[in-house]
Short mmCIF file of N, CA, C and O in Angstrom, two decimals:
data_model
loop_
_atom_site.label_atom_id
_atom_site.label_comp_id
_atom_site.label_asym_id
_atom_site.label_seq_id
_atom_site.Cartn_x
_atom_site.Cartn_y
_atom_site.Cartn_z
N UNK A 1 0.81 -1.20 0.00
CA UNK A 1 0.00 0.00 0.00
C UNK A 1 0.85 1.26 0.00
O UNK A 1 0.82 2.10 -0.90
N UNK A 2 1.75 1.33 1.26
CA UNK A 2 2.79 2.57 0.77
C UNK A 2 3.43 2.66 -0.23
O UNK A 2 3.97 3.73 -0.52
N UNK A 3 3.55 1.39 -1.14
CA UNK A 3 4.48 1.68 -3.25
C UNK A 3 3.46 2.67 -3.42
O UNK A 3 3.78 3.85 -3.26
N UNK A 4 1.99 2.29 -3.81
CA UNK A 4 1.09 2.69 -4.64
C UNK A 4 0.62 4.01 -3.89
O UNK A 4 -0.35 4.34 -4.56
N UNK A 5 0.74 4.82 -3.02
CA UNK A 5 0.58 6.08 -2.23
C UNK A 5 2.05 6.79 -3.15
O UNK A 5 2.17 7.98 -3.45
N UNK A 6 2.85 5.88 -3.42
CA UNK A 6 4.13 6.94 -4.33
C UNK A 6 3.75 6.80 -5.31
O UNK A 6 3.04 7.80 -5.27
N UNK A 7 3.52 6.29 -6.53
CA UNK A 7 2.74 5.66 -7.55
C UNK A 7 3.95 4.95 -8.49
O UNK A 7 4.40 5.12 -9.63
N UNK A 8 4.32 3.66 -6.85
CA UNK A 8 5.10 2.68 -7.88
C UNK A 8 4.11 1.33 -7.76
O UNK A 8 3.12 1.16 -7.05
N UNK A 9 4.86 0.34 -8.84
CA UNK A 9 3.78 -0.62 -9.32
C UNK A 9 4.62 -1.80 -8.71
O UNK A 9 5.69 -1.93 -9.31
N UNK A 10 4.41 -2.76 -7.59
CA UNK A 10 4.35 -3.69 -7.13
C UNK A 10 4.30 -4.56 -7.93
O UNK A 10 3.21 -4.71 -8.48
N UNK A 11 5.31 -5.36 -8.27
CA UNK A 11 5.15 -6.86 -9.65
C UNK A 11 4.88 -7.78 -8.88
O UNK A 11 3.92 -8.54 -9.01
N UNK A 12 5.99 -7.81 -7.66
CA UNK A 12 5.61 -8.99 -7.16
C UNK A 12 7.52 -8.96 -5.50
O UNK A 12 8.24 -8.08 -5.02
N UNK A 13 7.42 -10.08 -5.41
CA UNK A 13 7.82 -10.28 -4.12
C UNK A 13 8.96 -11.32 -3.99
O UNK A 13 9.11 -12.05 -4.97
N UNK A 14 9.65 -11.47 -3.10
CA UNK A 14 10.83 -12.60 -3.40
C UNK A 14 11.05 -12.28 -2.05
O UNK A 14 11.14 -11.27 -1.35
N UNK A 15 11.13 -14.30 -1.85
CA UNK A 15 11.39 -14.39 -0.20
C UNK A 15 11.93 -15.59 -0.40
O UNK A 15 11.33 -16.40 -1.11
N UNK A 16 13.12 -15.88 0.18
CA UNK A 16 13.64 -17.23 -0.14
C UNK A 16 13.22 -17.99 1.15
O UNK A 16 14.19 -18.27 1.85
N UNK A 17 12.04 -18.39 1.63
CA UNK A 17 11.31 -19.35 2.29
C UNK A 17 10.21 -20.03 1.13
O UNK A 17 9.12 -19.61 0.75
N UNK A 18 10.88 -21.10 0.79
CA UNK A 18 10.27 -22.25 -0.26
C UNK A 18 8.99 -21.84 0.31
O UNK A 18 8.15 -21.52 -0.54
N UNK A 19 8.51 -21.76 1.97
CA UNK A 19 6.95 -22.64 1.70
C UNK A 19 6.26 -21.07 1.49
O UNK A 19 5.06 -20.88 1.29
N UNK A 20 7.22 -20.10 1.56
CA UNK A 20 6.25 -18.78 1.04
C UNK A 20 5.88 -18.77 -0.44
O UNK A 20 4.76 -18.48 -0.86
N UNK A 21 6.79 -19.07 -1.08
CA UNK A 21 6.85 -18.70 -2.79
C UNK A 21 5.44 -19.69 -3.30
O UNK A 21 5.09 -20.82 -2.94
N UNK A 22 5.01 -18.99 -4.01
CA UNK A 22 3.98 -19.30 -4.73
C UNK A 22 2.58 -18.66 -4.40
O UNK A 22 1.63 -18.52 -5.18
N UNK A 23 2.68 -18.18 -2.67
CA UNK A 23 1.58 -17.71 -2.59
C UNK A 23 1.17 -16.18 -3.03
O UNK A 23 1.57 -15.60 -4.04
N UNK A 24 0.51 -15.80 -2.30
CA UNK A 24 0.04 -14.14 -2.75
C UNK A 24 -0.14 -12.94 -1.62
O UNK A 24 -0.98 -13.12 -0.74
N UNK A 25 0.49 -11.95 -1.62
CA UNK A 25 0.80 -11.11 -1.10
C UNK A 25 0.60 -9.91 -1.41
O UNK A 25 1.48 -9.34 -2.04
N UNK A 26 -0.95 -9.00 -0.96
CA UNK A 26 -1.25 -7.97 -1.68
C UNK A 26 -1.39 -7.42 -2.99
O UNK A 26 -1.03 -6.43 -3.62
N UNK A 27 -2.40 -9.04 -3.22
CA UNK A 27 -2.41 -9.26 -4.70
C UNK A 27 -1.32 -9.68 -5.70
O UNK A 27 -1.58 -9.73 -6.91
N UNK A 28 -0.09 -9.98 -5.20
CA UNK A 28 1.19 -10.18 -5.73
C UNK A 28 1.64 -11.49 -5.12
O UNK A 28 1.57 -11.88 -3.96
N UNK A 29 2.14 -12.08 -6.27
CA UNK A 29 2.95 -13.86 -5.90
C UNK A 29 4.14 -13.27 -5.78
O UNK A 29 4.66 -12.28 -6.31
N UNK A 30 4.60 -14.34 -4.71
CA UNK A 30 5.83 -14.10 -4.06
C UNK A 30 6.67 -15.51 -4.79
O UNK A 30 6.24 -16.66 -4.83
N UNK A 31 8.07 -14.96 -5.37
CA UNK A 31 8.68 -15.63 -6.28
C UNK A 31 10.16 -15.59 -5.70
O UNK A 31 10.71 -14.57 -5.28
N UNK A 32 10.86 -17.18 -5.77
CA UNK A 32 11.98 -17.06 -5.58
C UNK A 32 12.92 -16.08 -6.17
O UNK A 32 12.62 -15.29 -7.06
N UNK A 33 14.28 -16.21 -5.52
CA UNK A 33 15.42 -14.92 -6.42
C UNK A 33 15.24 -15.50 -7.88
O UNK A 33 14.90 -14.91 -8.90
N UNK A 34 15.59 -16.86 -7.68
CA UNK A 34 15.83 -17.13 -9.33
C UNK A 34 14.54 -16.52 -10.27
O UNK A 34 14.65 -16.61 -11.49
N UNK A 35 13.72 -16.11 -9.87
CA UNK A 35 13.00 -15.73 -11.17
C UNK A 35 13.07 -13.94 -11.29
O UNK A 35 12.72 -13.25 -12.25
N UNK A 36 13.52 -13.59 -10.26
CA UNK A 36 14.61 -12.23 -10.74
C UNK A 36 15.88 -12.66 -11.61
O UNK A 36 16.43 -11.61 -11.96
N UNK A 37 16.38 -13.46 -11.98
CA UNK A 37 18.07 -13.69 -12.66
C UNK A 37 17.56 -14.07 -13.95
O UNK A 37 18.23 -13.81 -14.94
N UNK A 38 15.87 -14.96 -14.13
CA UNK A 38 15.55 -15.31 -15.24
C UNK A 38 15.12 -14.58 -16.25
O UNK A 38 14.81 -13.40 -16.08
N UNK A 39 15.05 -15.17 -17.40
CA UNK A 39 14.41 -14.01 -17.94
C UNK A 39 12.76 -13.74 -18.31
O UNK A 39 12.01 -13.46 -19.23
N UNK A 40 12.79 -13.97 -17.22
CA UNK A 40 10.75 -13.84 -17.05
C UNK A 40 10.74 -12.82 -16.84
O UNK A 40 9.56 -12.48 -16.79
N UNK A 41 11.66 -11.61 -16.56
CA UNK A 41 11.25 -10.19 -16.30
C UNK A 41 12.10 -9.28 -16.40
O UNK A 41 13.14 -9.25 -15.75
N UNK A 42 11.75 -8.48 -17.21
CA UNK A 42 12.87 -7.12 -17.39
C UNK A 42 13.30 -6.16 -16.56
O UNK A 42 12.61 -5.36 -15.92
N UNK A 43 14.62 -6.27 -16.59
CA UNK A 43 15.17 -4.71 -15.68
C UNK A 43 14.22 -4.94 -14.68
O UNK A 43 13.17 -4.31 -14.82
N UNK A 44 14.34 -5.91 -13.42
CA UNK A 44 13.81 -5.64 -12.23
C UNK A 44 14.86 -4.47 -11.13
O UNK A 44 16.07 -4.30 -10.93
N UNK A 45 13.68 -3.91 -10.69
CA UNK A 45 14.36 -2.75 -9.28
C UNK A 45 13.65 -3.41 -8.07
O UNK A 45 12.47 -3.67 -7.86
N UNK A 46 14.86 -3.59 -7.32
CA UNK A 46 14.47 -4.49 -5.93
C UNK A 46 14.09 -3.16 -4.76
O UNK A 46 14.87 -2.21 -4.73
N UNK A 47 13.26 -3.17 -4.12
CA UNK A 47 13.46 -2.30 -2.71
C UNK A 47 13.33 -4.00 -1.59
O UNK A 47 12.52 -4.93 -1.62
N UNK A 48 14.40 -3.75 -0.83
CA UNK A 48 14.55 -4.31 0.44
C UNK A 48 13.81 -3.83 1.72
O UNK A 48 13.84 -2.74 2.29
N UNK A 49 13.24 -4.78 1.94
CA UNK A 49 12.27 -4.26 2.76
C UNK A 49 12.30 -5.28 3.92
O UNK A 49 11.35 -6.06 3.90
N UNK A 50 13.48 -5.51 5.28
CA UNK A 50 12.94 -6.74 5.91
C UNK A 50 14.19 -5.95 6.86
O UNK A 50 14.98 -5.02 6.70
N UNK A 51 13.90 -6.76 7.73
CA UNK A 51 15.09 -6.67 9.05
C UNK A 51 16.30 -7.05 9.19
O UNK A 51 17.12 -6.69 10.04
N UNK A 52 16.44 -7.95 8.13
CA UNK A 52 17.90 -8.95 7.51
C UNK A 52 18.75 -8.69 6.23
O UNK A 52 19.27 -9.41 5.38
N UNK A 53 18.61 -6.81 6.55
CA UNK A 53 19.41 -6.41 5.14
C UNK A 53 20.32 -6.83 4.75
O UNK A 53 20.39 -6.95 3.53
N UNK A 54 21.44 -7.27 5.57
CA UNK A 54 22.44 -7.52 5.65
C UNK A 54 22.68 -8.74 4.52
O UNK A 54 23.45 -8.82 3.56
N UNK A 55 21.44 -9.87 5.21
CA UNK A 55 21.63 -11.37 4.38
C UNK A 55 21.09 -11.06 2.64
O UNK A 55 21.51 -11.55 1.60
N UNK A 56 20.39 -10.43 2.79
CA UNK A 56 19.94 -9.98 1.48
C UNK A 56 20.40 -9.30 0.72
O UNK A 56 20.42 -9.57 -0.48
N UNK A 57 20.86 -8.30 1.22
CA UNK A 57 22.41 -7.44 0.12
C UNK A 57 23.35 -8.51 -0.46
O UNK A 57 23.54 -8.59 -1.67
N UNK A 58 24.14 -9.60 0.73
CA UNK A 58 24.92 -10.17 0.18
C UNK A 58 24.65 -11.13 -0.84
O UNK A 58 25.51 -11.35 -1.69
N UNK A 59 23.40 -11.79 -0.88
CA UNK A 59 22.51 -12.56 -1.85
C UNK A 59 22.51 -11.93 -3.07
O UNK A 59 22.74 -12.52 -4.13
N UNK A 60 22.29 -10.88 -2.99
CA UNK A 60 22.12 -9.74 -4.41
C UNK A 60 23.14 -9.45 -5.01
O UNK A 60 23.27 -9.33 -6.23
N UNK A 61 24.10 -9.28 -4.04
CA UNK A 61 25.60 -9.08 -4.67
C UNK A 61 26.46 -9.97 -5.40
O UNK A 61 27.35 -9.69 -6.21
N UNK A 62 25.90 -11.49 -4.82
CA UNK A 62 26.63 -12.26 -5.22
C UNK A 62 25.68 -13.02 -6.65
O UNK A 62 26.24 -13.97 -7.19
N UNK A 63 24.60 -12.69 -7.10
CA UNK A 63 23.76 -12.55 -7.54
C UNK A 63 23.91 -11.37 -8.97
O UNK A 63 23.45 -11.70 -10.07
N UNK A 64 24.33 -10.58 -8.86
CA UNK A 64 25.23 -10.12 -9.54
C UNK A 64 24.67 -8.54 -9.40
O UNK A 64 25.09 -7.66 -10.15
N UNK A 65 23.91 -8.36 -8.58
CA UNK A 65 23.15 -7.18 -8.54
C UNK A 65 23.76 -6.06 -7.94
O UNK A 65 24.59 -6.49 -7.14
N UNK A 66 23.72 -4.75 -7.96
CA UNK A 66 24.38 -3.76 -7.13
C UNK A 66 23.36 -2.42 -6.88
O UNK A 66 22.46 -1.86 -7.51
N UNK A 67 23.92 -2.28 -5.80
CA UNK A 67 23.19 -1.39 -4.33
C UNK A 67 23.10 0.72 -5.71
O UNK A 67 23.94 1.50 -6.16
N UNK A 68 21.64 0.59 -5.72
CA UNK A 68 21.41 1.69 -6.39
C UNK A 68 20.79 1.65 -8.10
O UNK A 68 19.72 2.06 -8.56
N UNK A 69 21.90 1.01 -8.73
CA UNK A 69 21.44 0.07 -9.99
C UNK A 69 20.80 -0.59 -10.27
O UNK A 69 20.19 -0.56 -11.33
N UNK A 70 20.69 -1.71 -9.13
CA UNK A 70 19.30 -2.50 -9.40
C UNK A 70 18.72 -3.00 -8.01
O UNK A 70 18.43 -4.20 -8.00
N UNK A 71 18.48 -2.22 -6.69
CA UNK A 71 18.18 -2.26 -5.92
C UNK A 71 18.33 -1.09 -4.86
O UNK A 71 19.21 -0.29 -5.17
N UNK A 72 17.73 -0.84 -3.83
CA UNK A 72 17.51 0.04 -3.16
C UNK A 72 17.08 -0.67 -1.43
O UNK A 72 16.50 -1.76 -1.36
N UNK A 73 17.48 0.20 -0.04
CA UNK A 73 17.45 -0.69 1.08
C UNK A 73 16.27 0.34 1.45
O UNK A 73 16.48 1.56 1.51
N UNK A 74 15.31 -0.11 1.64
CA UNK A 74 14.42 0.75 2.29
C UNK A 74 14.04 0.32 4.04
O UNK A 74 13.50 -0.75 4.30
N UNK A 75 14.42 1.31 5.12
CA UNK A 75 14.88 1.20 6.29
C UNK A 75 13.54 1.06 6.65
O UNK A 75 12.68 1.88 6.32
N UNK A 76 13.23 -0.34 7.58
CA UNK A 76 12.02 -0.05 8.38
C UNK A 76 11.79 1.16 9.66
O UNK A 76 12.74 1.66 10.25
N UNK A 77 10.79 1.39 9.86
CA UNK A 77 10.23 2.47 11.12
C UNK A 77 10.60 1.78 12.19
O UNK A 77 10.49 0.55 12.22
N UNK A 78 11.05 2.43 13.12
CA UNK A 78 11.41 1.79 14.64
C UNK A 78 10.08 1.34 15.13
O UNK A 78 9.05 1.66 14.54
N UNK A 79 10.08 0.68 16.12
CA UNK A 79 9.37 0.02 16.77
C UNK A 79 8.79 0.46 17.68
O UNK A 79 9.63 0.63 18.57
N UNK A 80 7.08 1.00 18.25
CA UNK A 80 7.17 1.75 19.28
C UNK A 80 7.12 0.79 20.19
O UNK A 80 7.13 -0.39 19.85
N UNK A 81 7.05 1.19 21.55
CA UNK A 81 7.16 0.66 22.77
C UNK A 81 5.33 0.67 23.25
O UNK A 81 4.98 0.25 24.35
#
């Protein structure tokens, strides 16, 4: 809901938990990395969006992807108390 308040378009989702992929997520299937590397889709732009930037940058990197070019870390909101 906050993409589409900026007016970006949500394709879809990538979570490398097998038993997530396939399902649907705000109208969007959630798809392993490999179908970002394939060519089922053009010029994807990643925003990172999770608590485990860390594991996921390095995935991307080694992946062949780089920080700005074809991805972006978008910082979650702190947590209130």
């Amino acid at each position: 809901r906050a993409f589409s308040r900026k007016s970006l378009k949500v394709s879809g989702f990538i979570d490398g938990d097998s038993l997530k992929q396939g399902q649907s997520l705000e109208s969007c299937t959630i798809h392993s990395l490999a179908h970002l590397t394939s060519n089922a889709i053009e010029t994807p732009y990643i925003f990172i969006c999770t608590s485990q930037t860390g594991e996921v940058e390095q995935t991307l990197r080694q992946a062949g992807f780089s920080l700005g070019d074809d991805y972006l870390v978008m910082s979650p909101p702190p947590l209130s108390s």
